[in-house]
mmCIF file of C-alpha atoms and ligand atoms in Angstrom:
data_model
loop_
_atom_site.group_PDB
_atom_site.id
_atom_site.type_symbol
_atom_site.label_atom_id
_atom_site.label_comp_id
_atom_site.label_asym_id
_atom_site.label_seq_id
_atom_site.Cartn_x
_atom_site.Cartn_y
_atom_site.Cartn_z
ATOM 1 C CA MET A 261 -9.651 152.836 65.426
ATOM 2 C CA ALA A 262 -8.775 153.881 68.999
ATOM 3 C CA SER A 263 -7.307 157.123 67.704
ATOM 4 C CA LEU A 264 -10.773 158.261 66.691
ATOM 5 C CA PHE A 265 -11.689 158.565 70.336
ATOM 6 C CA LYS A 266 -8.515 160.113 71.710
ATOM 7 C CA ASP A 267 -10.078 163.553 71.743
ATOM 8 C CA LEU A 268 -11.902 163.494 75.089
ATOM 9 C CA ASN A 269 -14.488 165.995 73.914
ATOM 10 C CA LYS A 270 -15.558 163.568 71.231
ATOM 11 C CA LEU A 271 -16.004 160.701 73.680
ATOM 12 C CA SER A 272 -19.363 161.853 74.986
ATOM 13 C CA ALA A 273 -21.392 165.038 75.272
ATOM 14 C CA TYR A 274 -23.190 163.577 78.285
ATOM 15 C CA ARG A 275 -22.062 164.283 81.834
ATOM 16 C CA ASP A 276 -23.628 162.147 84.552
ATOM 17 C CA ARG A 277 -24.377 164.443 87.477
ATOM 18 C CA ARG A 278 -24.351 161.413 89.761
ATOM 19 C CA PHE A 279 -20.832 160.232 88.828
ATOM 20 C CA PRO A 280 -18.993 159.906 92.163
ATOM 21 C CA GLY A 281 -15.699 161.542 91.176
ATOM 22 C CA THR A 282 -13.923 164.409 89.458
ATOM 23 C CA GLN A 283 -14.236 165.433 85.801
ATOM 24 C CA ASP A 284 -10.802 163.913 85.209
ATOM 25 C CA GLU A 285 -11.877 160.608 86.743
ATOM 26 C CA PHE A 286 -15.062 160.705 84.657
ATOM 27 C CA GLU A 287 -13.045 161.127 81.460
ATOM 28 C CA GLN A 288 -10.624 158.345 82.427
ATOM 29 C CA ALA A 289 -13.593 156.049 83.063
ATOM 30 C CA LEU A 290 -15.038 156.844 79.621
ATOM 31 C CA LEU A 291 -11.691 156.122 77.957
ATOM 32 C CA ALA A 292 -11.336 152.689 79.558
ATOM 33 C CA SER A 293 -14.975 151.653 79.687
ATOM 34 C CA THR A 294 -16.475 148.620 77.951
ATOM 35 C CA THR A 295 -20.037 149.857 78.532
ATOM 36 C CA VAL A 296 -22.250 151.789 76.135
ATOM 37 C CA TYR A 297 -25.521 153.607 76.757
ATOM 38 C CA ILE A 298 -28.232 153.322 74.100
ATOM 39 C CA GLY A 299 -30.697 156.194 73.867
ATOM 40 C CA ASN A 300 -33.805 157.056 71.827
ATOM 41 C CA MET A 301 -35.081 153.498 71.965
ATOM 42 C CA SER A 302 -38.730 152.566 71.623
ATOM 43 C CA PHE A 303 -40.417 151.444 74.854
ATOM 44 C CA TYR A 304 -41.379 148.304 72.916
ATOM 45 C CA THR A 305 -37.856 147.231 71.903
ATOM 46 C CA THR A 306 -36.841 144.016 73.651
ATOM 47 C CA GLU A 307 -33.576 142.857 75.151
ATOM 48 C CA GLU A 308 -33.463 140.154 72.441
ATOM 49 C CA GLN A 309 -33.536 142.825 69.701
ATOM 50 C CA VAL A 310 -30.758 144.760 71.436
ATOM 51 C CA TYR A 311 -28.750 141.559 71.734
ATOM 52 C CA GLU A 312 -29.123 140.757 68.063
ATOM 53 C CA LEU A 313 -28.052 144.216 66.893
ATOM 54 C CA PHE A 314 -25.141 144.768 69.291
ATOM 55 C CA SER A 315 -23.666 141.270 68.852
ATOM 56 C CA ARG A 316 -22.569 142.570 65.464
ATOM 57 C CA ALA A 317 -19.962 144.685 67.273
ATOM 58 C CA GLY A 318 -18.698 141.838 69.441
ATOM 59 C CA GLU A 319 -19.385 139.442 72.274
ATOM 60 C CA ILE A 320 -21.794 140.872 74.834
ATOM 61 C CA LYS A 321 -21.275 140.318 78.553
ATOM 62 C CA LYS A 322 -24.590 141.743 79.729
ATOM 63 C CA ILE A 323 -27.535 143.914 78.735
ATOM 64 C CA ILE A 324 -29.379 146.040 81.284
ATOM 65 C CA MET A 325 -32.683 147.490 80.148
ATOM 66 C CA GLY A 326 -33.573 150.963 81.426
ATOM 67 C CA LEU A 327 -36.799 150.842 83.422
ATOM 68 C CA ASP A 328 -39.415 153.287 84.607
ATOM 69 C CA LYS A 329 -38.887 153.384 88.365
ATOM 70 C CA ASN A 330 -42.617 153.330 89.064
ATOM 71 C CA SER A 331 -44.020 150.902 86.496
ATOM 72 C CA LYS A 332 -40.817 148.800 86.198
ATOM 73 C CA THR A 333 -41.353 148.646 82.419
ATOM 74 C CA PRO A 334 -38.818 149.621 79.699
ATOM 75 C CA CYS A 335 -38.546 153.383 79.286
ATOM 76 C CA GLY A 336 -36.391 153.811 76.189
ATOM 77 C CA PHE A 337 -32.741 153.259 77.085
ATOM 78 C CA CYS A 338 -30.330 150.481 78.016
ATOM 79 C CA PHE A 339 -26.733 149.655 78.803
ATOM 80 C CA VAL A 340 -24.726 147.093 76.841
ATOM 81 C CA LEU A 341 -21.604 145.680 78.483
ATOM 82 C CA PHE A 342 -18.920 144.204 76.224
ATOM 83 C CA TYR A 343 -15.790 142.220 77.083
ATOM 84 C CA SER A 344 -13.390 144.248 74.933
ATOM 85 C CA ARG A 345 -12.707 147.928 74.446
ATOM 86 C CA GLU A 346 -12.348 147.455 70.700
ATOM 87 C CA ASP A 347 -15.860 146.022 70.440
ATOM 88 C CA THR A 348 -17.153 148.893 72.583
ATOM 89 C CA GLU A 349 -15.632 151.438 70.206
ATOM 90 C CA ASP A 350 -17.027 149.544 67.216
ATOM 91 C CA ALA A 351 -20.524 149.762 68.740
ATOM 92 C CA VAL A 352 -20.238 153.544 69.072
ATOM 93 C CA LYS A 353 -18.689 153.940 65.645
ATOM 94 C CA TYR A 354 -20.878 151.631 63.571
ATOM 95 C CA ILE A 355 -24.177 151.205 65.411
ATOM 96 C CA SER A 356 -24.892 154.732 66.627
ATOM 97 C CA GLY A 357 -27.410 156.333 64.267
ATOM 98 C CA THR A 358 -28.637 153.044 62.850
ATOM 99 C CA ILE A 359 -32.322 152.147 62.956
ATOM 100 C CA LEU A 360 -33.794 149.868 65.612
ATOM 101 C CA ASP A 361 -37.581 149.446 65.604
ATOM 102 C CA ASP A 362 -37.893 152.325 63.086
ATOM 103 C CA ARG A 363 -35.911 154.730 65.299
ATOM 104 C CA PRO A 364 -32.365 156.089 64.964
ATOM 105 C CA ILE A 365 -30.681 155.035 68.191
ATOM 106 C CA ARG A 366 -27.843 156.885 69.901
ATOM 107 C CA VAL A 367 -24.904 154.876 71.186
ATOM 108 C CA ASP A 368 -22.772 156.680 73.748
ATOM 109 C CA PHE A 369 -19.743 155.687 75.801
ATOM 110 C CA ASP A 370 -20.716 155.194 79.406
ATOM 111 C CA TRP A 371 -18.601 155.421 82.567
ATOM 112 C CA GLY A 372 -19.822 152.013 83.785
ATOM 113 C CA PHE A 373 -23.010 150.454 85.043
ATOM 114 C CA GLN A 374 -23.780 150.506 88.756
ATOM 115 C CA GLU A 375 -26.882 149.238 90.535
ATOM 116 C CA GLY A 376 -29.541 151.950 90.394
ATOM 117 C CA ARG A 377 -28.530 153.390 87.045
ATOM 118 C CA GLN A 378 -31.168 151.296 85.257
ATOM 119 C CA TRP A 379 -33.965 153.491 86.634
ATOM 120 C CA GLY A 380 -35.338 156.561 84.877
ATOM 121 C CA ARG A 381 -34.542 159.696 86.874
ATOM 122 C CA GLY A 382 -37.534 161.759 85.800
ATOM 123 C CA ARG A 383 -40.103 162.758 88.402
ATOM 124 C CA SER A 384 -42.733 160.638 86.702
ATOM 125 C CA GLY A 385 -40.477 157.564 86.710
ATOM 126 C CA GLY A 386 -39.195 157.578 83.120
ATOM 127 C CA GLN A 387 -36.256 159.429 81.595
ATOM 128 C CA VAL A 388 -35.708 163.107 82.329
ATOM 129 C CA ARG A 389 -35.938 163.955 78.618
ATOM 130 C CA ASP A 390 -39.414 162.438 78.381
ATOM 131 C CA GLU A 391 -40.642 164.944 80.967
ATOM 132 C CA TYR A 392 -39.759 167.878 78.724
ATOM 133 C CA ARG A 393 -40.669 166.537 75.289
ATOM 134 C CA THR A 394 -43.452 168.469 73.544
ATOM 135 C CA ASP A 395 -43.828 166.251 70.457
ATOM 136 C CA TYR A 396 -46.090 163.212 70.144
ATOM 137 C CA ASP A 397 -43.960 160.081 70.099
ATOM 138 C CA PRO A 398 -46.015 156.872 70.027
ATOM 139 C CA GLY A 399 -42.909 154.717 70.574
ATOM 140 C CA ARG A 400 -42.218 156.545 73.837
ATOM 141 C CA GLY A 401 -45.556 156.862 75.549
ATOM 142 C CA GLY A 402 -47.116 159.670 73.464
ATOM 143 C CA TYR A 403 -46.623 163.266 74.586
ATOM 144 C CA GLY A 404 -43.996 164.258 77.164
ATOM 145 C CA LYS A 405 -45.030 163.822 80.788
ATOM 146 C CA LEU A 406 -45.309 167.544 81.528
ATOM 147 C CA VAL A 407 -47.487 168.137 78.459
ATOM 148 C CA GLN A 408 -49.717 165.219 79.515
ATOM 149 C CA LYS A 409 -50.277 166.924 82.871
ATOM 150 C CA GLU A 410 -51.399 170.218 81.323
HETATM 151 N N1 LIG B 175 -23.696 157.399 78.982
HETATM 152 O O1 LIG B 175 -26.519 160.421 77.042
HETATM 153 C C1 LIG B 175 -26.316 159.612 77.955
HETATM 154 C C2 LIG B 175 -27.258 159.313 79.002
HETATM 155 N N2 LIG B 175 -28.529 159.774 79.286
HETATM 156 C C3 LIG B 175 -29.278 160.787 78.572
HETATM 157 C C4 LIG B 175 -28.971 159.126 80.387
HETATM 158 N N3 LIG B 175 -28.020 158.268 80.830
HETATM 159 C C5 LIG B 175 -26.948 158.359 79.986
HETATM 160 N N4 LIG B 175 -25.769 157.721 79.987
HETATM 161 C C6 LIG B 175 -24.869 158.012 79.004
HETATM 162 N N5 LIG B 175 -25.139 158.931 78.027
HETATM 163 O O2 LIG B 175 -28.213 156.006 84.571
HETATM 164 C C7 LIG B 175 -28.156 157.362 81.960
HETATM 165 C C8 LIG B 175 -28.153 158.055 83.311
HETATM 166 C C9 LIG B 175 -28.985 157.099 84.167
HETATM 167 C C10 LIG B 175 -30.039 156.602 83.181
HETATM 168 C C11 LIG B 175 -31.361 157.352 83.237
HETATM 169 O O3 LIG B 175 -29.449 156.754 81.884
HETATM 170 O O4 LIG B 175 -26.841 158.218 83.819
HETATM 171 P P1 LIG B 175 -32.179 159.852 82.778
HETATM 172 O O5 LIG B 175 -32.121 160.029 81.331
HETATM 173 O O6 LIG B 175 -33.506 159.577 83.364
HETATM 174 O O7 LIG B 175 -31.579 161.096 83.592
HETATM 175 O O8 LIG B 175 -31.113 158.730 83.237
HETATM 176 P P2 LIG B 175 -30.276 162.016 83.335
HETATM 177 O O9 LIG B 175 -29.331 161.355 82.430
HETATM 178 O O10 LIG B 175 -29.749 162.370 84.657
HETATM 179 O O11 LIG B 175 -30.948 163.281 82.601
HETATM 180 P P3 LIG B 175 -30.373 164.345 81.544
HETATM 181 O O12 LIG B 175 -30.972 164.043 80.232
HETATM 182 O O13 LIG B 175 -28.893 164.418 81.669
HETATM 183 O O14 LIG B 175 -30.978 165.696 82.141
HETATM 184 C C12 LIG B 175 -30.302 166.321 83.196
HETATM 185 C C13 LIG B 175 -30.679 167.782 83.423
HETATM 186 O O15 LIG B 175 -31.070 168.475 82.257
HETATM 187 C C14 LIG B 175 -31.810 167.943 84.390
HETATM 188 O O16 LIG B 175 -31.416 168.896 85.345
HETATM 189 C C15 LIG B 175 -32.995 168.435 83.587
HETATM 190 O O17 LIG B 175 -33.712 169.390 84.352
HETATM 191 C C16 LIG B 175 -32.367 169.055 82.403
HETATM 192 N N6 LIG B 175 -33.099 168.789 81.139
HETATM 193 C C17 LIG B 175 -33.018 167.662 80.400
HETATM 194 N N7 LIG B 175 -33.778 167.767 79.291
HETATM 195 C C18 LIG B 175 -34.346 169.009 79.336
HETATM 196 C C19 LIG B 175 -35.225 169.735 78.478
HETATM 197 N N8 LIG B 175 -35.682 169.179 77.324
HETATM 198 N N9 LIG B 175 -35.616 170.970 78.851
HETATM 199 C C20 LIG B 175 -35.162 171.523 80.001
HETATM 200 N N10 LIG B 175 -34.315 170.898 80.846
HETATM 201 C C21 LIG B 175 -33.917 169.663 80.531
#
């Protein structure tokens, strides 16, 4: 199982611009981490639903819902912290791409949760990607924030 993720390029396509270290340190953190990021969630999906789905991979230490920094309501992502690396890898391998609340979710290795990372970083308070979206997505607040302003 672990061998699947030995190729660093396959660990994650995401690079956190706010990671406080070098690229090498970022990659080492991803390799050892027991935290996953869940993306493309509905704003209406609850922590209980996340708990139920991700418990299938293993025992969960903590769930942190991603919140809009203005409204303090869920904005379509979360972090799931496991106890074991094996369970973390199982979550990425088996749960990524599965359907939660009618949406295919994306499960990504994460370098580790720190206070502040639960907030959307977009100018309008939600996720950056919801600023740029041009489609209508009822599960994520309708049109993208920039389109709504037009
Ligand atoms: N592990 O894939 C991820 C991931 N994402 C997308 C967000 N987080 C992730 N963690 C992992 N894997 O803690 C984490 C962040 C933070 C929290 C909220 O979720 O580390 P965010 O989604 O609001 O902001 O984060 P983030 O991640 O900084 O934004 P993103 O998507 O990488 O965008 C960064 C840059 O790309 C910006 O400069 C933006 O201008 C540009 N950009 C993004 N989307 C578009 C677009 N559609 N068009 C043009 N430019 C774009």
